[in-house]
XYZ file of C-alpha atoms in Angstrom:
782
model
C -26.608 -50.643 -0.922
C -22.396 -50.289 -0.971
C -22.272 -47.159 0.417
C -24.269 -44.868 2.515
C -24.563 -41.163 2.855
C -24.123 -39.831 6.862
C -24.562 -35.895 6.270
C -28.205 -34.526 6.429
C -29.513 -31.143 5.659
C -30.144 -29.129 8.628
C -33.299 -28.316 9.261
C -33.363 -24.481 9.609
C -37.156 -24.500 10.183
C -37.573 -25.448 13.100
C -37.269 -23.574 16.729
C -35.147 -26.189 17.953
C -32.710 -25.476 15.341
C -33.529 -21.123 15.505
C -32.652 -21.962 19.490
C -29.525 -23.586 18.592
C -28.636 -21.000 16.173
C -29.192 -18.171 18.822
C -27.296 -20.193 21.751
C -24.196 -20.595 19.251
C -24.197 -17.021 18.109
C -24.836 -15.723 22.014
C -21.413 -18.177 23.175
C -20.017 -16.869 19.768
C -20.336 -12.741 21.147
C -19.355 -13.945 24.973
C -15.772 -15.833 23.577
C -15.695 -12.100 21.171
C -16.012 -10.152 24.063
C -14.069 -12.545 26.542
C -11.098 -12.308 24.127
C -11.210 -8.696 23.169
C -10.562 -8.271 27.419
C -7.922 -10.128 27.236
C -6.985 -8.815 23.883
C -6.895 -5.261 25.929
C -5.172 -6.908 28.959
C -2.416 -8.231 26.967
C -1.950 -5.382 25.430
C -1.826 -2.775 28.528
C 0.896 -5.860 29.885
C 3.170 -4.974 26.801
C 2.777 -1.637 26.632
C 3.741 -1.511 30.739
C 6.363 -3.678 30.183
C 8.203 -1.736 26.850
C 8.002 1.626 28.970
C 9.579 -0.562 31.671
C 12.089 -1.818 29.240
C 12.792 1.324 27.994
C 13.057 2.795 31.569
C 15.439 0.295 32.394
C 17.747 1.252 28.710
C 17.686 4.416 29.748
C 19.223 3.220 33.680
C 21.894 0.709 31.806
C 22.824 3.198 29.421
C 23.797 5.806 32.030
C 25.395 3.207 34.295
C 27.211 2.157 31.090
C 28.916 5.622 30.667
C 29.687 5.830 34.259
C 31.562 3.062 34.393
C 32.738 4.036 30.624
C 34.295 7.049 32.889
C 35.800 5.154 35.511
C 37.437 2.591 33.132
C 38.222 5.978 31.737
C 40.529 6.800 34.853
C 41.623 3.685 35.341
C 43.436 3.155 32.015
C 44.630 6.004 32.789
C 46.586 5.162 35.765
C 47.430 2.234 34.512
C 49.168 4.320 31.930
C 51.226 6.624 34.112
C 52.393 3.143 35.492
C 53.682 1.613 32.344
C 55.043 5.183 31.404
C 57.582 4.776 34.988
C 58.494 1.316 34.139
C 59.320 2.904 30.341
C 61.690 5.468 32.418
C 63.188 2.139 34.328
C 64.070 0.256 31.213
C 65.381 3.324 29.187
C 67.829 4.254 31.464
C 68.881 0.807 31.686
C 69.117 0.512 28.193
C 71.963 3.407 28.996
C 73.405 1.925 31.381
C 74.005 -1.414 29.507
C 75.591 0.827 26.201
C 78.167 3.249 29.269
C 81.203 1.102 30.853
C 82.646 4.209 32.607
C 80.886 2.887 35.929
C 79.301 -0.559 36.884
C 77.397 0.863 39.191
C 75.953 2.831 37.026
C 75.731 5.471 39.775
C 76.304 8.266 37.218
C 72.918 8.069 36.395
C 71.401 7.992 39.450
C 69.942 11.577 39.431
C 69.285 11.764 36.018
C 67.036 8.998 37.157
C 65.016 10.569 40.355
C 64.882 13.672 38.571
C 62.887 12.017 35.568
C 61.173 10.280 37.957
C 59.604 13.391 39.793
C 59.322 15.270 37.075
C 56.841 11.788 35.634
C 55.029 12.161 39.362
C 54.346 15.328 39.494
C 52.787 15.336 35.694
C 50.455 12.311 37.559
C 47.259 14.237 38.589
C 46.718 12.931 41.553
C 48.870 10.509 42.360
C 50.369 10.129 45.957
C 53.364 8.204 44.953
C 55.644 5.917 42.733
C 58.516 4.419 42.339
C 61.648 2.091 40.462
C 62.189 -0.931 42.230
C 65.224 -2.862 40.821
C 66.788 -6.175 41.366
C 69.510 -6.376 43.238
C 72.715 -5.725 40.818
C 70.390 -3.305 38.325
C 72.260 0.023 38.583
C 73.877 -0.793 42.038
C 76.376 -3.371 42.822
C 75.393 -6.637 42.929
C 73.665 -8.139 46.010
C 72.744 -4.861 46.496
C 68.590 -3.367 45.645
C 67.874 -0.195 43.945
C 64.284 1.585 44.309
C 63.930 4.823 44.025
C 60.092 6.048 45.204
C 59.138 8.730 46.368
C 55.678 10.109 48.211
C 53.931 13.283 48.508
C 54.174 15.626 50.915
C 52.025 17.236 53.166
C 51.547 20.679 50.918
C 51.521 18.097 47.801
C 53.910 20.188 46.286
C 56.920 18.506 46.791
C 57.363 14.982 46.521
C 60.459 13.324 49.689
C 62.211 9.992 48.420
C 62.224 6.883 51.023
C 64.739 4.821 52.470
C 63.330 2.092 51.180
C 66.661 0.419 50.269
C 67.735 0.457 53.661
C 63.693 -0.987 55.180
C 63.020 -3.412 52.913
C 66.613 -4.445 51.127
C 64.131 -6.007 48.230
C 60.759 -4.836 46.576
C 59.468 -8.240 47.286
C 59.698 -7.224 50.902
C 57.467 -3.771 50.289
C 54.043 -3.979 51.419
C 52.281 -3.380 47.769
C 54.397 -6.404 46.853
C 52.043 -8.918 48.384
C 48.836 -6.856 48.131
C 49.264 -6.201 44.486
C 50.990 -9.543 43.267
C 51.327 -12.182 45.501
C 53.837 -14.172 46.878
C 53.431 -16.856 44.224
C 53.996 -14.045 41.599
C 56.651 -14.917 38.755
C 58.000 -13.441 35.715
C 56.962 -14.196 32.283
C 57.518 -12.519 29.084
C 53.547 -12.444 28.667
C 53.250 -10.084 30.812
C 55.143 -7.237 29.866
C 53.382 -3.694 29.984
C 51.047 -5.904 32.343
C 49.301 -3.268 34.980
C 48.748 -4.926 37.923
C 46.272 -3.448 40.422
C 46.398 -3.662 44.354
C 42.896 -3.486 46.519
C 42.536 -0.998 48.925
C 45.294 -1.123 51.546
C 46.405 0.962 54.776
C 49.736 3.297 53.863
C 52.143 4.257 57.184
C 54.218 6.317 55.033
C 51.264 8.304 53.767
C 48.911 7.514 56.897
C 45.569 7.046 54.241
C 44.414 4.407 52.405
C 45.887 4.128 48.951
C 45.859 1.361 46.076
C 49.003 0.554 43.772
C 49.720 -0.651 40.228
C 52.225 -2.254 39.094
C 54.012 -2.840 36.244
C 57.053 -5.118 35.903
C 60.253 -3.487 33.328
C 62.170 -5.929 31.449
C 66.030 -5.506 29.405
C 65.508 -6.029 25.733
C 66.843 -9.720 26.272
C 63.482 -10.069 28.617
C 64.994 -10.274 31.632
C 63.338 -8.916 34.930
C 64.712 -5.600 35.380
C 62.355 -4.686 39.059
C 59.345 -2.971 39.037
C 57.479 0.569 38.119
C 54.092 1.545 40.966
C 52.134 4.464 41.470
C 50.340 5.164 44.595
C 46.815 6.696 44.848
C 44.157 7.237 47.612
C 40.931 5.470 47.852
C 39.436 9.357 47.427
C 40.684 9.507 43.802
C 39.029 6.314 43.239
C 35.813 7.665 44.945
C 35.375 10.768 43.917
C 34.324 9.540 40.144
C 31.694 7.965 41.156
C 29.746 10.345 43.204
C 29.833 12.607 40.243
C 27.538 9.986 38.386
C 23.895 10.488 39.133
C 21.349 7.856 37.533
C 18.005 8.459 39.526
C 16.766 10.419 42.254
C 16.501 7.781 45.150
C 19.239 5.872 43.495
C 22.376 4.792 44.859
C 26.285 3.748 43.277
C 28.847 2.100 44.312
C 32.665 1.016 43.924
C 34.281 -2.135 45.300
C 37.273 -3.573 45.413
C 38.525 -6.721 44.134
C 39.380 -8.096 47.774
C 35.255 -6.685 47.729
C 35.778 -3.603 49.987
C 33.732 -0.479 49.466
C 35.131 2.481 48.585
C 32.495 4.770 47.912
C 29.643 6.309 50.087
C 26.213 5.086 48.779
C 24.407 8.271 48.489
C 23.617 10.931 49.111
C 20.536 10.792 51.941
C 20.259 11.137 55.700
C 19.611 7.787 56.687
C 23.027 5.945 57.362
C 20.993 3.048 58.793
C 19.570 2.552 55.413
C 22.553 3.307 53.671
C 24.604 0.386 56.250
C 22.217 -1.734 55.574
C 22.088 -1.584 52.038
C 26.531 -1.869 51.491
C 26.299 -4.455 53.633
C 23.404 -6.431 51.727
C 25.735 -5.751 48.334
C 28.910 -6.081 50.305
C 27.309 -10.301 50.654
C 26.156 -10.834 47.376
C 30.692 -10.778 47.032
C 29.714 -9.028 42.938
C 33.257 -9.435 41.870
C 32.570 -13.006 39.916
C 29.327 -12.243 38.155
C 30.971 -8.837 37.566
C 33.938 -10.344 35.492
C 31.553 -12.847 33.503
C 29.605 -10.570 31.583
C 32.582 -8.306 31.729
C 34.220 -10.503 29.554
C 31.313 -10.436 26.821
C 31.218 -6.069 27.490
C 27.325 -6.134 29.170
C 26.895 -5.056 32.815
C 25.300 -8.146 35.497
C 22.228 -7.494 37.175
C 20.093 -8.707 39.540
C 17.006 -7.674 42.292
C 18.621 -6.944 45.790
C 15.905 -6.858 48.876
C 16.715 -4.252 51.849
C 13.397 -5.225 54.204
C 10.817 -3.397 52.170
C 12.705 -2.246 49.571
C 13.729 -3.389 45.926
C 16.360 -2.552 44.064
C 17.717 -3.394 40.554
C 21.305 -4.132 40.395
C 23.782 -3.223 37.568
C 27.357 -3.634 38.193
C 30.034 -4.136 36.308
C 34.013 -5.419 36.453
C 36.069 -2.006 35.938
C 39.782 -2.047 34.158
C 41.275 -1.951 37.644
C 39.787 -4.763 38.736
C 37.168 -3.142 40.532
C 33.297 -3.532 40.600
C 31.024 -0.361 39.643
C 27.466 -0.536 40.041
C 24.098 1.509 40.643
C 20.658 0.747 42.767
C 17.218 1.843 41.498
C 14.464 1.162 43.011
C 11.533 -0.716 41.542
C 9.285 1.861 42.938
C 11.122 4.675 41.153
C 11.344 2.888 37.650
C 7.581 1.859 37.924
C 6.715 5.564 38.624
C 5.766 6.586 35.517
C 2.968 3.567 34.622
C 0.749 4.012 37.431
C -0.929 7.462 35.367
C -0.819 4.545 32.293
C -2.528 2.505 34.373
C -5.116 4.485 34.915
C -5.689 5.848 31.709
C -5.440 2.196 29.987
C -8.182 1.003 32.448
C -11.067 4.011 31.077
C -9.910 3.212 27.516
C -10.405 -0.621 28.734
C -13.691 0.266 29.696
C -14.923 2.783 27.324
C -13.257 -0.108 24.781
C -15.056 -3.231 25.995
C -18.348 -1.240 25.668
C -17.906 -0.039 22.259
C -17.497 -4.096 21.840
C -20.136 -4.940 23.332
C -22.180 -2.517 21.361
C -21.153 -3.746 18.521
C -20.801 -7.358 19.073
C -24.797 -6.997 19.551
C -24.520 -5.168 15.929
C -22.477 -8.263 14.655
C -24.842 -11.006 16.020
C -27.744 -8.783 14.227
C -25.524 -9.592 11.225
C -24.648 -12.697 11.407
C -28.532 -13.358 12.274
C -29.047 -11.911 9.029
C -26.195 -13.961 7.282
C -27.540 -17.590 8.576
C -30.440 -16.584 7.119
C -28.184 -15.717 3.307
C -26.453 -18.358 3.592
C -29.508 -20.743 4.027
C -30.630 -19.191 0.997
C -28.375 -19.488 -0.757
C -27.672 -23.166 -0.385
C -32.100 -23.683 -0.562
C -34.347 -23.624 -3.445
C -37.214 -20.841 -2.839
C -39.666 -22.001 -4.288
C -39.441 -25.521 -2.626
C -37.042 -25.718 -0.106
C -35.164 -28.359 -0.568
C -31.112 -27.644 -1.392
C -29.996 -26.796 -4.604
C -27.622 -26.636 -7.178
C -24.415 -25.521 -4.564
C -25.313 -27.280 -1.664
C -25.441 -30.550 -4.177
C -22.139 -29.401 -5.196
C -20.802 -29.169 -1.650
C -22.179 -32.152 -0.307
C -19.912 -34.452 -3.871
C -17.004 -32.723 -2.834
C -17.126 -35.499 0.576
C -18.420 -38.320 -1.375
C -15.384 -40.523 -3.243
C -18.475 -43.078 -4.301
C -21.709 -41.843 -4.952
C -24.374 -42.231 -7.829
C -26.435 -39.550 -8.839
C -30.052 -39.289 -11.135
C -31.284 -35.994 -12.745
C -34.611 -36.093 -13.056
C -35.250 -33.504 -16.524
C -39.493 -32.815 -16.219
C -40.675 -33.285 -19.958
C -43.055 -30.503 -22.053
C -42.405 -28.492 -19.490
C -42.064 -24.966 -21.065
C -45.745 -26.351 -22.709
C -47.174 -26.018 -19.710
C -46.095 -22.682 -18.260
C -46.962 -21.247 -21.606
C -50.374 -23.101 -21.217
C -51.156 -21.792 -17.771
C -48.613 -19.887 -16.850
C -46.052 -20.005 -14.535
C -48.206 -19.408 -11.348
C -49.524 -23.078 -12.580
C -45.564 -24.525 -13.462
C -44.626 -23.455 -10.060
C -47.374 -25.764 -8.726
C -46.538 -28.793 -10.033
C -42.718 -28.374 -9.711
C -43.751 -28.115 -5.121
C -46.015 -31.587 -6.388
C -43.067 -32.927 -7.498
C -40.548 -32.207 -4.535
C -43.494 -33.182 -2.069
C -42.946 -36.606 -3.773
C -39.783 -37.268 -4.217
C -38.819 -35.853 -0.791
C -42.097 -38.377 0.369
C -40.070 -41.013 -1.465
C -36.979 -40.837 0.125
C -38.283 -40.379 3.537
C -39.875 -43.844 2.988
C -37.480 -45.732 1.295
C -33.549 -44.469 3.123
C -33.871 -41.056 4.619
C -30.711 -41.450 5.736
C -28.667 -42.466 2.355
C -31.113 -40.597 -0.631
C -31.072 -36.262 -0.854
C -33.134 -34.942 -2.332
C -32.211 -31.598 -4.486
C -33.933 -28.836 -6.687
C -31.699 -27.551 -10.038
C -31.979 -24.613 -12.089
C -35.228 -24.202 -14.654
C -37.353 -28.184 -14.522
C -34.819 -30.778 -12.828
C -34.505 -32.216 -9.836
C -31.896 -34.729 -8.584
C -31.384 -37.335 -6.144
C -27.855 -38.317 -4.634
C -27.311 -41.583 -3.263
C -24.708 -43.953 -2.160
C -22.724 -45.823 -4.734
C -25.266 -48.770 -5.710
C -25.104 -51.770 -7.980
C -26.418 -51.004 -11.549
C -29.664 -53.247 -11.242
C -29.931 -51.133 -7.907
C -30.128 -47.819 -10.014
C -31.994 -48.157 -12.835
C -34.941 -49.724 -10.635
C -34.617 -46.741 -8.796
C -35.115 -44.536 -11.487
C -38.510 -46.296 -13.359
C -39.931 -46.596 -9.399
C -39.174 -42.544 -9.425
C -41.071 -42.212 -13.122
C -43.936 -44.327 -11.924
C -43.938 -41.643 -9.004
C -44.197 -38.544 -10.880
C -46.504 -39.635 -14.046
C -47.846 -42.584 -12.293
C -50.673 -39.456 -10.333
C -51.625 -36.502 -12.200
C -51.436 -32.854 -10.824
C -54.610 -31.026 -10.511
C -54.195 -27.691 -11.650
C -57.727 -25.752 -11.476
C -59.096 -28.505 -11.207
C -57.679 -29.311 -14.729
C -55.695 -32.713 -14.672
C -51.784 -32.380 -15.845
C -50.152 -35.212 -16.983
C -46.034 -35.162 -16.502
C -43.437 -37.448 -17.559
C -39.569 -38.046 -16.464
C -36.190 -38.280 -18.684
C -33.715 -39.283 -15.778
C -30.391 -39.911 -16.419
C -27.936 -41.949 -14.557
C -24.599 -41.372 -13.357
C -21.977 -43.393 -11.337
C -18.501 -42.221 -9.076
C -15.786 -44.538 -7.836
C -13.203 -43.279 -6.274
C -13.276 -39.985 -7.042
C -9.761 -38.379 -7.630
C -8.542 -35.047 -6.101
C -8.237 -33.280 -9.274
C -11.243 -34.009 -10.564
C -13.773 -31.574 -10.938
C -17.284 -31.597 -8.487
C -19.364 -31.634 -11.232
C -17.840 -33.589 -13.081
C -20.870 -36.331 -12.334
C -24.123 -33.674 -12.971
C -21.873 -33.285 -15.938
C -22.642 -36.800 -16.960
C -25.618 -36.928 -15.936
C -27.382 -34.327 -17.487
C -24.818 -36.094 -20.782
C -27.235 -39.654 -19.563
C -30.336 -37.591 -19.703
C -29.852 -36.064 -23.434
C -28.739 -39.420 -24.603
C -32.290 -40.586 -23.091
C -34.273 -38.356 -24.930
C -32.482 -38.780 -28.147
C -32.523 -42.420 -27.949
C -36.557 -42.165 -26.880
C -35.843 -42.969 -23.682
C -37.174 -42.386 -20.395
C -34.011 -43.070 -17.935
C -30.333 -44.038 -19.043
C -27.087 -44.652 -17.626
C -24.449 -42.693 -18.021
C -21.745 -44.590 -20.255
C -17.839 -43.903 -19.694
C -16.689 -46.068 -22.524
C -18.938 -44.435 -25.068
C -16.807 -41.604 -25.067
C -19.329 -38.603 -24.512
C -16.822 -36.349 -22.577
C -14.496 -35.979 -25.900
C -15.030 -32.827 -26.762
C -14.773 -31.743 -22.653
C -11.341 -33.004 -22.334
C -10.508 -31.620 -25.782
C -11.796 -27.804 -24.521
C -9.902 -29.045 -21.283
C -6.978 -29.000 -23.362
C -7.377 -26.100 -25.251
C -7.703 -24.244 -22.503
C -4.866 -24.789 -20.748
C -2.318 -24.608 -23.980
C -4.315 -20.953 -24.547
C -3.897 -19.629 -20.460
C 0.317 -21.196 -20.807
C 0.619 -19.293 -24.160
C -1.193 -16.282 -22.754
C 1.052 -16.485 -19.464
C 3.905 -17.379 -21.672
C 3.619 -14.092 -24.064
C 2.860 -17.180 -27.331
C 0.172 -15.044 -29.028
C 1.277 -12.786 -32.207
C 0.204 -10.927 -34.646
C 0.301 -12.122 -37.837
C -0.374 -9.673 -41.139
C -2.529 -10.050 -44.516
C -1.928 -8.387 -47.172
C -5.403 -5.694 -48.195
C -4.945 -4.674 -52.058
C -5.885 -1.441 -53.966
C -7.766 -2.032 -56.296
C -7.329 1.458 -57.882
C -4.100 2.279 -56.408
C -2.657 -1.845 -57.879
C -0.575 -1.966 -54.574
C -1.040 -3.146 -50.692
C -1.845 -0.528 -48.760
C -3.580 -2.263 -45.727
C -3.133 -5.010 -43.759
C -5.305 -6.712 -41.836
C -4.144 -8.221 -38.279
C -4.547 -12.091 -37.116
C -3.880 -13.074 -33.362
C -1.732 -16.675 -33.546
C -0.766 -18.988 -30.470
C 3.119 -20.282 -31.465
C 3.631 -23.900 -29.554
C 6.388 -24.034 -27.366
C 8.289 -26.607 -30.436
C 7.707 -23.406 -32.870
C 4.128 -24.694 -34.149
C 1.192 -22.322 -34.728
C -1.751 -22.152 -34.962
C -4.312 -20.263 -35.788
C -7.293 -18.344 -33.934
C -9.954 -20.356 -35.649
C -8.162 -23.421 -33.286
C -9.062 -21.377 -29.826
C -10.928 -18.702 -30.452
C -14.147 -20.851 -29.533
C -12.773 -21.472 -25.958
C -10.924 -18.218 -25.831
C -15.271 -16.835 -25.583
C -15.952 -19.617 -22.825
C -13.075 -18.675 -20.322
C -13.401 -15.525 -20.984
C -10.019 -14.691 -22.142
C -11.126 -13.018 -25.402
C -10.382 -9.592 -23.591
C -6.650 -10.264 -23.193
C -6.202 -11.334 -26.454
C -8.048 -8.448 -27.800
C -5.646 -6.211 -25.747
C -2.665 -7.769 -26.458
C -3.522 -7.334 -29.902
C -3.779 -3.544 -30.060
C -0.903 -3.150 -27.980
C 1.087 -5.243 -30.250
C -0.192 -4.179 -33.223
C -0.231 -0.718 -32.483
C 3.501 -0.776 -30.940
C 4.276 -2.464 -34.462
C 2.876 0.047 -37.368
C 3.603 2.943 -35.490
C 6.753 3.224 -37.493
C 5.331 2.551 -40.567
C 3.207 4.114 -43.316
C 0.451 0.802 -44.484
C -3.257 1.246 -42.448
C -3.546 -2.200 -40.130
C -7.230 -3.596 -39.024
C -7.734 -5.028 -35.939
C -11.034 -7.399 -35.162
C -13.415 -6.922 -32.831
C -16.121 -8.796 -31.152
C -19.500 -7.313 -30.252
C -18.159 -9.003 -26.942
C -14.841 -5.944 -26.791
C -17.148 -3.358 -27.307
C -19.539 -3.416 -24.989
C -16.361 -4.481 -22.376
C -15.653 -0.602 -21.077
C -12.055 -1.932 -19.640
C -11.230 -3.274 -23.031
C -12.562 0.342 -24.588
C -10.474 1.972 -22.598
C -7.686 0.410 -23.015
C -7.999 0.809 -27.231
C -9.125 4.622 -26.082
C -5.467 4.627 -24.422
C -3.974 3.248 -26.881
C -5.407 4.828 -29.642
C -4.338 8.973 -27.377
C -0.563 7.515 -26.428
C 0.486 6.041 -30.221
C -1.007 9.040 -32.367
C -1.983 6.740 -35.173
C -5.413 6.695 -35.212
C -5.734 7.939 -39.113
C -4.949 4.834 -39.464
C -6.625 2.101 -38.034
C -9.261 0.248 -38.710
C -11.484 -1.606 -36.099
C -13.442 -4.586 -38.018
C -16.873 -5.380 -36.219
C -18.085 -8.817 -36.747
C -21.384 -8.065 -38.239
C -22.935 -11.660 -36.971
C -21.681 -12.023 -33.702
C -25.184 -11.853 -32.996
C -25.074 -7.772 -31.441
C -27.660 -7.180 -28.822
C -27.629 -3.540 -28.502
C -26.074 -1.133 -31.375
C -26.854 1.610 -29.060
C -23.235 0.257 -27.567
C -21.889 -0.209 -31.065
C -22.525 3.818 -31.771
C -21.186 4.647 -28.314
C -17.719 2.675 -29.295
C -18.162 4.206 -33.122
C -18.428 8.289 -31.432
C -15.381 7.388 -29.205
C -13.267 6.559 -31.853
C -14.247 8.252 -34.492
C -12.394 11.751 -33.456
C -9.077 9.915 -33.612
C -9.617 9.546 -37.124
C -10.442 6.248 -36.570
C -12.288 3.789 -39.696
C -15.060 0.870 -39.088
C -15.899 -1.386 -40.943
C -18.116 -4.173 -40.426
C -16.547 -8.301 -41.090
C -18.178 -11.113 -42.412
C -21.284 -8.533 -44.227
C -23.430 -10.856 -46.035
C -23.330 -13.916 -43.269
C -25.706 -13.123 -40.722
C -29.219 -10.766 -40.226
C -28.016 -8.126 -41.884
C -29.780 -5.193 -40.691
C -29.972 -2.476 -43.727
C -31.546 0.410 -40.655
C -28.088 -0.424 -38.667
C -25.973 -0.319 -40.767
C -27.010 3.192 -41.531
C -27.102 4.790 -38.168
C -23.541 2.938 -37.566
C -21.843 5.461 -40.030
C -19.343 2.856 -40.567
C -16.731 3.256 -43.460
C -16.012 -0.177 -44.895
C -18.010 -3.377 -45.454
C -15.901 -6.628 -45.828
C -17.904 -8.941 -47.712
C -17.932 -12.380 -47.053
C -15.787 -14.826 -48.382
C -18.810 -17.277 -48.560
C -19.992 -15.042 -51.266
C -16.390 -14.219 -52.872
C -15.208 -17.572 -52.606
C -17.454 -19.178 -56.210
C -17.634 -15.419 -57.762
C -16.518 -16.587 -61.188
C -18.851 -19.935 -61.185
C -21.771 -18.851 -58.898
C -24.189 -16.865 -60.352
C -26.542 -16.592 -57.166
C -23.337 -14.714 -55.302
C -22.337 -12.775 -58.451
C -26.035 -11.375 -58.214
C -26.085 -10.795 -54.156
C -22.130 -9.552 -54.352
C -23.250 -7.164 -56.355
C -26.423 -5.488 -55.066
C -24.641 -5.805 -51.553
C -21.921 -3.095 -53.982
C -24.433 -0.949 -54.963
C -25.976 -0.430 -51.815
C -22.116 -0.109 -50.404
C -21.881 2.551 -53.426
C -25.265 4.819 -51.884
C -24.267 5.215 -49.168
C -20.662 6.118 -50.022
C -19.126 3.365 -48.066
C -15.741 1.214 -49.136
C -15.986 -2.956 -50.300
C -13.638 -4.802 -49.226
C -13.984 -8.641 -51.099
C -11.984 -11.792 -48.596
C -11.354 -14.672 -49.895
C -9.699 -13.690 -53.272
C -8.189 -16.935 -54.212
C -7.652 -17.056 -57.744
C -7.360 -14.826 -60.946
C -10.768 -15.694 -62.429
C -12.165 -14.735 -59.127
C -10.291 -11.345 -58.732
C -11.543 -10.639 -62.590
C -14.662 -10.530 -61.251
C -14.296 -8.206 -57.971
C -12.664 -5.372 -60.179
C -15.776 -6.394 -62.352
C -18.338 -5.527 -59.620
C -15.986 -2.791 -58.937
C -15.212 -3.369 -55.744
C -12.061 -0.974 -53.774
C -10.034 -3.511 -52.298
C -9.088 -7.449 -52.737
C -7.891 -9.700 -50.006
C -6.909 -13.475 -49.739
C -4.427 -15.820 -50.939
C -4.035 -15.054 -54.035
C -2.483 -11.530 -53.016
C -0.917 -13.184 -49.839
C -1.918 -15.528 -46.372
C -1.170 -14.549 -43.060
C 2.311 -13.714 -41.913
C 4.350 -12.876 -39.287
C 6.603 -10.230 -41.011
C 5.977 -7.714 -42.881
């Protein structure tokens, strides 16, 4: 055989299979519980990390706020220094415009007074001065350098004689600390402020730091330097007022990695010294400068003895390093109660999940049984049609035989369904034994609905599959089946189909459809078996239906289903008073298709309800602003569908034009339950709607039902009206319908009135309304 099937249905009835299922389900429960335990653990870790991150974010914000306060202080000090530089530059500008004295000695007194006034306004300044280059506001080779320091009482400023001590400001101690001997003036450092590290000032006998800013004239020539001096405690004072957490510490280091502040308020000086030494050993200035460029704090871990701290630090505007250290235990202190709570929650959750898992295990076992039942025929235990279609999805090359029992309905009718089941079981047993003996790995038997079986095989040659069909027929009718000692003769018709290289887009049931077509052809040709031949075009109708189905779905999606309107002529008023609404499909190229070309496929695809709702909405909207009455066709399926009825009632209520609406119910539409028709009429009558029976005279007209429905109109079918002027029988039947309707006070409408002669007979019979191409064909415009 060209192909071989590798999958066989599982025998769910064996103990080994049930044990395997139970083992797999138990493993599933174990994995489920373990997964939930892992999920709960991850959730706890996530909560812990989230709270820790929130705590760290709060600490980060506090440290950042402290850094901003320090930077604000440093910016103020830098501003004081540039203010002194501006004073020096201003007096030099005055001297350039005053030629009264070459050395400008007369400006020194007002300059020094201005300098002292500024210093007195500088909160906390230890000193300040203007250090001019030789020849600036003085004679050649002479330096003028007014420098003042705070007196002991901090109420007065004392001028130091720095000119005689240094001669040039580059020789002053602050210069080497602040700028360094390699410093050279450029236009880029105008208004720049330079900071020194902490150093000891012999003039005030205290640790200080100096800020220096260069002074330039209008031609960008260096005039000298302006300096302010500040004691170290002014820097420390800001830090000492910043508290991050209860046991945290803050620190401030200058650019030479000297600590300027006390680390904390504790009494353990040894621990504080160990912390200070550890921080200084880290030399944080470089990493702080790097993070300062990005506007972010740097973080790192510091371990001192058994204590672990997280450091948050950043560079200040003055080139220092400010930071805070927070014990890690203090960060996580709030998490301990949560851990205990989460552990209790976890134990409870796992217990609940375990109970739920046991219940799920029970439900899974039930579902497996239901799944087995959904793929298995209840009577024979064979795989059913659903399983056949599933197996066909995995087969690119396959052969299929459908075995249909001949005259099986007669057996059921004569001997009962119990006998029919006995026959089916006997055939199933024979087919199963046959496939097991012939090719247990490649032939599979299925029970299809009704009196059919199927055998799925690999792709076979034509002679081989026909020989297989002959064997199967002899197997069935070669030995009689006995029922209550009564021999029964059973014969079969077998349809065969083959599939090679199935394309992904092909339907999985196409092979089944082809084999069934072959069964029907075999019976039509009085043959016992027949192989489906695709070249004879038996699927043309199927393809045509598929073509129209695709066109119809596209038309609905693109809103290309529109109502057309055919006039209805009032024979008494002699004018058009009504219109019948008929659906049309507009093709993308503008062509218009009548409903007859797609209404059947719409019914098969169950799209007719959507079309009805669409027509209701569009027709109500069209006639809401007009005065004529209009009719809409409804099938029995529309009326039996509660959702469609609700949409109709909603439109009637919304538009308020029910007194001009007539619903036409097709009399030949196979009404299964007249109670549903009556219920619908009772629902729409309060809105003033009229009811018409369409195509009256074509179906099995039940006058008793017609009386109970209390309809308003009867539309006499066109097959009677079309030849009314020539066919006397049609004339008599129509006359009887008109007399019957008149006795019930039901008005009549003649359809298919196509010429004057027919219209004359319509008037002669007293029919109330006429409709047909004599008065107008359906049009899109009213």
